[in-house]
Amino acid sequence: MEVTEGFVIQVDPESLRLAAGRADLVADDLAAAAAEAFAAAAEASWHLQTRGLGARITELHDGVLGTAGRLRYCADVYEAAEASWTLDTYGRGSALGAAAESALDLLSARYEGSDLDPLADARRLLAERRAHAVDGVAENLAALPDVRWVLPLLGSPPATTAAAALPSASVAATAAYRAFVARGRGTVPRGRELGDDPNGQRISVTVEKPRSSGEGAPVGMAGAARRIPQGPDDLVRVETYRFPDGHAEHAVYVQGTREMTQDGDWGVLPLPEAGKDASDMESNADTYLGDQKSEAYRGVERVIARALEQVDADPQDALHLFGHSQGGMIVERLASEGDLNVETVVSFASPQQAHLDDSVLHVNLAYTDDPVAGLVGEGVPGAAGAPGSAVITDTFDPGADPFAPLEPHRLEHYVALAAEADASDDRRLDAIDGVFDHLAEAQSVEVATGNVTRVSRDGAPVSGSSSPGDAG
């Protein structure tokens, strides 16, 4: 398991500079000790030994100073990488882009005449991430069986010729996957809002009445992942935490895709979905490819609104969002849209990563060989939210199996990754640990769950029933 600030930046640059400052203090102490040793050598009869001690301390002093310099340079490279990405993403005409360009100019001026070039090293880091972002997925796709041997068995010369000309399934799948990710739909910059779906259908939303829960707050990210609904009955879970001072906060958990082929086209055709389940590949494609408010997205939005209304929530109540797969993408986009007071986003295997405001704590968990999480592509190089935001990655390595590519995506494996992170003493996870510690201070917890289905063209639910107020 690896914890980093972003997909390129390992550690917050300011933390590196603070570490360099501490190294400077150590170097100062060593310089003073070396001076004392040399002064003593001038007076003592055993000056040769003392002078040797002074030389060794001086050598150590120089090493510590070198470490401090390398830490500062690394911080500058990371800062240049983040600024370069920001400038490329937002352009010079934006406030973010202009600030990034100014930061790059200052860095360039600082190293003018030096052999060091943090801007060039930053570009190399970004290029390396871009080139190798989906290497783990490509390794798993190599496990796909080669079925070209079937064609010559057909006994026709064209089939034999085709077998020789066609690439293997693994080669074709890898090339297609890399090309798909290269379209850049996985990283969502600030300001890229969702539009209406031109083929959007009516949805039916059901939300149960809130009930008291004796479970308390989830224990860490693994506990939160376990609360993400599973199965066809509930798509969303909403918890209300009431604190001794009278204020309330809410945690929202959103399930991923539940139906893959319910209308037979995997959501590939841009037509109204025929299936009843709103959390399907059609909704996936609408949000990921089309930047549209899919039926699943609109349904989750409505479930949250209804659940909060039932507990008389204040519009300024803080929300903490958790989601897996398509559910992760939905919570990422809910936070980026800015309509809710979101303080925390934790996404497990989301195909998109949003560049959120500096007020939102943002944690992404991804297996590097998960083909869904890999759709993020290069991702945000640094913190994609408030200070303390983090990216948690690992390699699942399912082995050589025809079904291996999808195995890392299962929620149960992300529970295991989250548990490993929870058990870590990595200081970069202090902020998210603090969220769960804070929720544990609530004096009561209420829970409501909700579901979303599509409504047929004649206005009746495709399956089940709902009151008129639930459909729209």
PDB file of C-alpha atoms in Angstrom, residues 20-32 60-61 64-65:
ATOM      1  CA  ALA A  20      14.602  20.818   5.353  1.00  0.00           C
ATOM      2  CA  GLY A  21      14.362  23.506   8.029  1.00  0.00           C
ATOM      3  CA  ARG A  22      14.756  20.900  10.757  1.00  0.00           C
ATOM      4  CA  ALA A  23      17.772  19.501   8.907  1.00  0.00           C
ATOM      5  CA  ASP A  24      19.265  23.006   8.873  1.00  0.00           C
ATOM      6  CA  LEU A  25      18.972  23.167  12.672  1.00  0.00           C
ATOM      7  CA  VAL A  26      20.724  19.820  12.991  1.00  0.00           C
ATOM      8  CA  ALA A  27      23.436  21.078  10.633  1.00  0.00           C
ATOM      9  CA  ASP A  28      23.884  24.185  12.790  1.00  0.00           C
ATOM     10  CA  ASP A  29      24.365  22.018  15.874  1.00  0.00           C
ATOM     11  CA  LEU A  30      26.870  19.861  14.002  1.00  0.00           C
ATOM     12  CA  ALA A  31      28.790  22.930  12.820  1.00  0.00           C
ATOM     13  CA  ALA A  32      29.030  24.151  16.420  1.00  0.00           C
ATOM     14  CA  LEU A  60      28.206  14.628   8.755  1.00  0.00           C
ATOM     15  CA  HIS A  61      27.318  18.339   8.729  1.00  0.00           C
ATOM     16  CA  VAL A  64      22.842  16.899   6.458  1.00  0.00           C
ATOM     17  CA  LEU A  65      23.092  20.187   4.544  1.00  0.00           C
TER      18      LEU A  65
END
